[in-house]
Coordinates of C-alpha atoms in Angstrom, one line a residue:
X1 CA 28.6 9.3 -13.4
X2 CA 27.0 6.5 -15.4
X3 CA 23.2 6.3 -15.1
X4 CA 22.0 3.2 -13.5
X5 CA 19.5 2.9 -16.3
X6 CA 22.3 2.7 -18.9
X7 CA 21.9 -0.8 -20.4
X8 CA 25.7 -1.1 -20.5
X9 CA 26.0 -0.6 -16.7
X10 CA 25.6 -4.3 -15.6
X11 CA 25.2 -5.7 -12.2
X12 CA 23.0 -3.4 -10.3
X13 CA 19.6 -3.1 -8.6
X14 CA 16.8 -0.7 -9.5
X15 CA 14.2 -0.6 -6.7
X16 CA 10.9 0.3 -8.4
X17 CA 7.6 1.4 -7.0
X18 CA 4.8 -0.1 -9.1
X19 CA 2.1 2.2 -7.8
X20 CA -1.3 1.3 -6.4
X21 CA -2.2 -1.2 -9.1
X22 CA -3.3 0.3 -12.4
X23 CA -0.3 0.2 -14.8
X24 CA -1.1 3.7 -16.2
X25 CA 0.0 5.1 -12.8
X26 CA 3.6 3.9 -13.3
X27 CA 6.2 6.6 -13.6
X28 CA 8.1 7.0 -16.8
X29 CA 11.3 6.1 -15.0
X30 CA 9.7 2.9 -13.7
X31 CA 8.8 1.9 -17.2
X32 CA 12.3 2.6 -18.4
X33 CA 13.8 0.4 -15.7
X34 CA 11.5 -2.5 -16.4
X35 CA 12.4 -2.4 -20.1
X36 CA 16.1 -3.0 -19.4
X37 CA 15.6 -5.7 -16.7
X38 CA 17.3 -9.1 -16.8
X39 CA 15.6 -10.2 -13.6
X40 CA 12.3 -8.9 -12.0
X41 CA 11.9 -9.8 -8.4
X42 CA 8.3 -8.8 -7.7
X43 CA 5.6 -8.7 -5.0
X44 CA 2.6 -10.9 -5.3
X45 CA 0.0 -8.2 -6.0
X46 CA 1.7 -6.7 -9.0
X47 CA -0.6 -6.5 -12.1
X48 CA 0.5 -8.8 -14.9
X49 CA 0.3 -5.9 -17.3
X50 CA 3.1 -4.3 -15.3
X51 CA 5.3 -7.4 -15.5
X52 CA 4.7 -7.6 -19.2
X53 CA 6.6 -4.4 -19.7
X54 CA 9.8 -6.3 -18.9
X55 CA 11.5 -8.0 -21.8
X56 CA 10.0 -11.4 -22.7
X57 CA 13.3 -13.1 -21.8
X58 CA 13.6 -11.5 -18.4
X59 CA 13.5 -13.9 -15.4
X60 CA 10.4 -13.1 -13.3
X61 CA 10.6 -14.2 -9.6
X62 CA 7.6 -13.8 -7.3
X63 CA 8.3 -13.3 -3.6
X64 CA 4.7 -12.9 -2.8
X65 CA 3.8 -12.3 0.9
X66 CA 0.5 -13.0 2.5
X67 CA -0.6 -12.5 6.1
X68 CA 1.3 -15.0 8.3
X69 CA 2.8 -16.7 5.2
X70 CA 5.8 -15.6 3.2
X71 CA 7.2 -17.5 0.2
X72 CA 10.7 -16.2 1.3
X73 CA 11.8 -14.4 4.5
X74 CA 13.2 -10.9 3.9
X75 CA 16.7 -12.1 4.5
X76 CA 16.3 -14.6 1.7
X77 CA 14.9 -12.0 -0.7
X78 CA 17.9 -9.8 0.1
X79 CA 20.3 -12.6 -0.7
X80 CA 18.4 -13.5 -3.9
X81 CA 18.8 -9.9 -5.2
X82 CA 22.5 -9.7 -4.3
X83 CA 23.2 -13.1 -5.9
X84 CA 21.7 -12.0 -9.3
X85 CA 23.4 -8.7 -9.2
X86 CA 26.8 -10.3 -8.6
X87 CA 26.1 -12.5 -11.6
X88 CA 26.0 -9.3 -13.7
X89 CA 22.2 -8.9 -14.0
X90 CA 20.2 -5.8 -14.0
X91 CA 17.7 -6.6 -11.2
X92 CA 14.5 -4.7 -10.9
X93 CA 13.0 -5.2 -7.5
X94 CA 9.3 -4.3 -8.2
X95 CA 7.3 -3.4 -5.2
X96 CA 3.6 -2.3 -4.8
X97 CA 3.0 1.4 -4.1
X98 CA 6.2 3.2 -3.1
X99 CA 9.3 1.2 -2.0
X100 CA 9.8 3.3 1.1
X101 CA 6.2 3.3 2.4
X102 CA 5.8 0.0 4.3
X103 CA 7.6 -1.8 1.5
X104 CA 10.8 -2.8 3.3
X105 CA 12.6 -0.9 0.6
X106 CA 15.0 0.6 3.2
X107 CA 16.0 -2.9 4.4
X108 CA 16.7 -4.0 0.8
X109 CA 18.8 -0.9 0.0
X110 CA 20.8 -1.5 3.2
X111 CA 21.5 -5.1 2.1
X112 CA 22.6 -4.2 -1.4
X113 CA 24.9 -1.4 -0.1
X114 CA 26.3 -3.7 2.5
X115 CA 27.3 -6.0 -0.4
X116 CA 29.1 -3.1 -2.1
X117 CA 26.7 -3.1 -5.0
X118 CA 25.0 -0.1 -6.8
X119 CA 21.3 0.6 -6.2
X120 CA 18.8 3.2 -7.4
X121 CA 15.3 3.8 -6.0
X122 CA 12.5 4.8 -8.3
X123 CA 9.5 6.2 -6.3
X124 CA 6.0 5.1 -7.0
X125 CA 2.5 6.4 -6.3
X126 CA 1.7 5.1 -2.8
X127 CA -1.5 3.1 -2.2
X128 CA -2.8 5.9 0.1
X129 CA -2.4 8.6 -2.6
X130 CA -3.7 6.5 -5.5
X131 CA -6.7 5.0 -3.7
X132 CA -7.6 8.4 -2.1
X133 CA -7.5 10.2 -5.4
X134 CA -9.7 7.6 -7.1
X135 CA -12.3 8.0 -4.3
X136 CA -12.1 11.8 -4.5
X137 CA -10.9 11.8 -0.8
X138 CA -8.5 14.7 -0.1
X139 CA -6.1 13.5 2.7
X140 CA -5.5 17.1 3.6
X141 CA -7.9 20.0 3.3
X142 CA -7.6 23.6 4.4
X143 CA -10.9 23.5 6.2
X144 CA -10.7 19.9 7.6
X145 CA -7.2 18.5 8.0
X146 CA -3.8 20.1 8.2
X147 CA -1.9 16.8 9.0
X148 CA -1.8 13.3 7.7
X149 CA -0.1 10.2 9.2
X150 CA 0.5 6.7 7.8
X151 CA 0.6 3.7 10.1
X152 CA 0.6 -0.1 9.6
X153 CA -2.3 -1.9 11.1
X154 CA -0.8 -5.3 10.8
X155 CA 2.3 -5.4 12.9
X156 CA 3.7 -7.0 16.0
X157 CA 2.4 -5.5 19.2
X158 CA -0.4 -3.5 17.7
X159 CA -1.9 -2.7 21.0
X160 CA 1.4 -1.3 22.2
X161 CA 1.8 1.1 19.2
X162 CA 1.5 4.7 20.2
X163 CA -1.0 6.4 17.9
X164 CA -2.0 9.1 20.3
X165 CA -2.7 12.3 18.5
X166 CA -2.6 10.8 15.0
X167 CA -6.4 10.8 14.5
X168 CA -9.1 13.3 15.5
X169 CA -10.4 16.7 14.6
X170 CA -8.2 18.4 12.0
X171 CA -6.1 15.3 11.3
X172 CA -6.2 12.4 8.9
X173 CA -4.9 8.9 9.7
X174 CA -4.2 6.4 6.9
X175 CA -3.9 2.8 8.0
X176 CA -2.2 0.2 5.7
X177 CA -2.8 -3.5 6.1
X178 CA -5.6 -3.0 8.6
X179 CA -8.5 -5.1 7.3
X180 CA -7.8 -8.2 9.4
X181 CA -7.5 -6.0 12.6
X182 CA -10.1 -3.4 11.8
X183 CA -12.1 -4.0 15.0
X184 CA -9.1 -3.8 17.2
X185 CA -8.0 -0.7 15.4
X186 CA -11.3 1.0 16.0
X187 CA -11.2 0.0 19.7
X188 CA -7.6 1.3 20.0
X189 CA -8.5 4.7 18.5
X190 CA -11.6 5.1 20.6
X191 CA -9.6 4.2 23.7
X192 CA -7.2 6.9 22.7
X193 CA -10.0 9.5 22.7
X194 CA -11.1 9.5 19.0
X195 CA -14.9 10.1 18.8
X196 CA -16.9 6.9 17.9
X197 CA -18.7 9.0 15.3
X198 CA -15.5 10.0 13.5
X199 CA -16.0 9.3 9.7
X200 CA -13.9 6.4 8.4
X201 CA -13.5 5.0 4.9
X202 CA -12.2 1.7 3.6
X203 CA -10.7 1.8 0.1
X204 CA -10.6 -1.7 -1.3
X205 CA -8.6 -2.7 -4.4
X206 CA -7.9 0.9 -5.3
X207 CA -7.3 1.6 -9.0
X208 CA -8.0 -2.0 -9.9
X209 CA -11.1 -3.7 -11.3
X210 CA -13.7 -4.3 -8.6
X211 CA -12.5 -1.4 -6.5
X212 CA -14.8 -0.2 -3.7
X213 CA -14.8 2.9 -1.5
X214 CA -17.0 2.4 1.6
X215 CA -17.6 4.8 4.5
X216 CA -19.1 4.5 7.9
X217 CA -18.3 5.7 11.5
X218 CA -15.4 4.6 13.6
X219 CA -17.5 2.6 16.0
X220 CA -18.9 0.6 13.0
X221 CA -15.6 0.0 11.3
X222 CA -15.1 -3.7 12.4
X223 CA -18.7 -4.7 11.8
X224 CA -18.8 -3.0 8.3
X225 CA -15.6 -4.8 7.2
X226 CA -17.3 -8.0 8.2
X227 CA -20.7 -7.2 6.7
X228 CA -19.2 -6.1 3.4
X229 CA -16.7 -8.9 3.3
X230 CA -13.9 -6.4 2.6
X231 CA -10.7 -8.1 1.4
X232 CA -7.1 -7.0 1.0
X233 CA -5.6 -5.0 -0.5
X234 CA -7.4 -2.1 1.2
X235 CA -6.5 0.9 3.2
X236 CA -8.5 2.6 6.0
X237 CA -8.8 6.4 6.3
X238 CA -9.9 8.0 9.5
X239 CA -10.8 11.7 9.6
X240 CA -13.3 14.4 8.7
X241 CA -12.0 14.5 5.1
X242 CA -13.9 11.2 4.5
X243 CA -17.1 13.1 4.3
X244 CA -15.8 14.9 1.2
X245 CA -15.2 11.7 -0.7
X246 CA -17.4 9.7 -3.1
X247 CA -17.3 6.7 -0.8
X248 CA -20.6 4.9 -0.4
X249 CA -22.2 5.4 3.0
X250 CA -22.6 1.8 4.2
X251 CA -23.9 2.6 7.6
X252 CA -26.9 4.4 6.2
X253 CA -27.5 1.6 3.7
X254 CA -27.3 -1.0 6.5
X255 CA -29.7 1.0 8.7
X256 CA -32.2 1.3 5.9
X257 CA -32.0 -2.4 5.2
X258 CA -32.5 -3.2 8.9
X259 CA -35.6 -0.9 9.0
X260 CA -37.0 -2.8 6.0
X261 CA -36.6 -6.1 7.7
X262 CA -38.4 -4.8 10.8
X263 CA -41.2 -3.1 8.9

């Protein structure tokens, strides 16, 4: 079978995970795919150094998505990819993190296959893994957590999502896209029985310049995000493993500042 990375095999899609941000975390196969691309259809947060790996003559198309505002709906992105492949192009669909972790990669694979076209998926280092590693935050640990779950904090019907049992003693919960709904997330978890003093970390701009790792307690999650002006991209980690990380304790820092003002 001809490899989809064979430059003579025209008209196909390579769905590539770009990792959490820093170009050095790209896989070797991701770099190989970018180097043979005719068209790069990319997310908005992809580092320019990653895009520069593609040939200078490659057509770069941004399909950036922001909260409540998409440049193109998903159906249009699917159609765009299919159209370029049918024209004989090698299309690299470049997605942040891993294509199959909250990246709609599954939907795009379905669309390409429904069109009868070849597609390959190149996995990437997910945001959770990359950001946690940078912050020295083990998502599992023999003494503290034997399970880890990933959920999306920005989705329709957040309050109706069943997260029961995903966070608590001996478990780690990683929340993608949760900055804008941090307070509601904390309320939801506490209503489900998670202790208000459960450690929680916010990993902002992981592996990128200006990254921050902040920690507090679950009851203070929403207020801390507001106090520290946390901005996306960021992930939230809930669990005892947070105490093992290098994240800065912002609750302690805030309490000391408040004491100073009252002195």
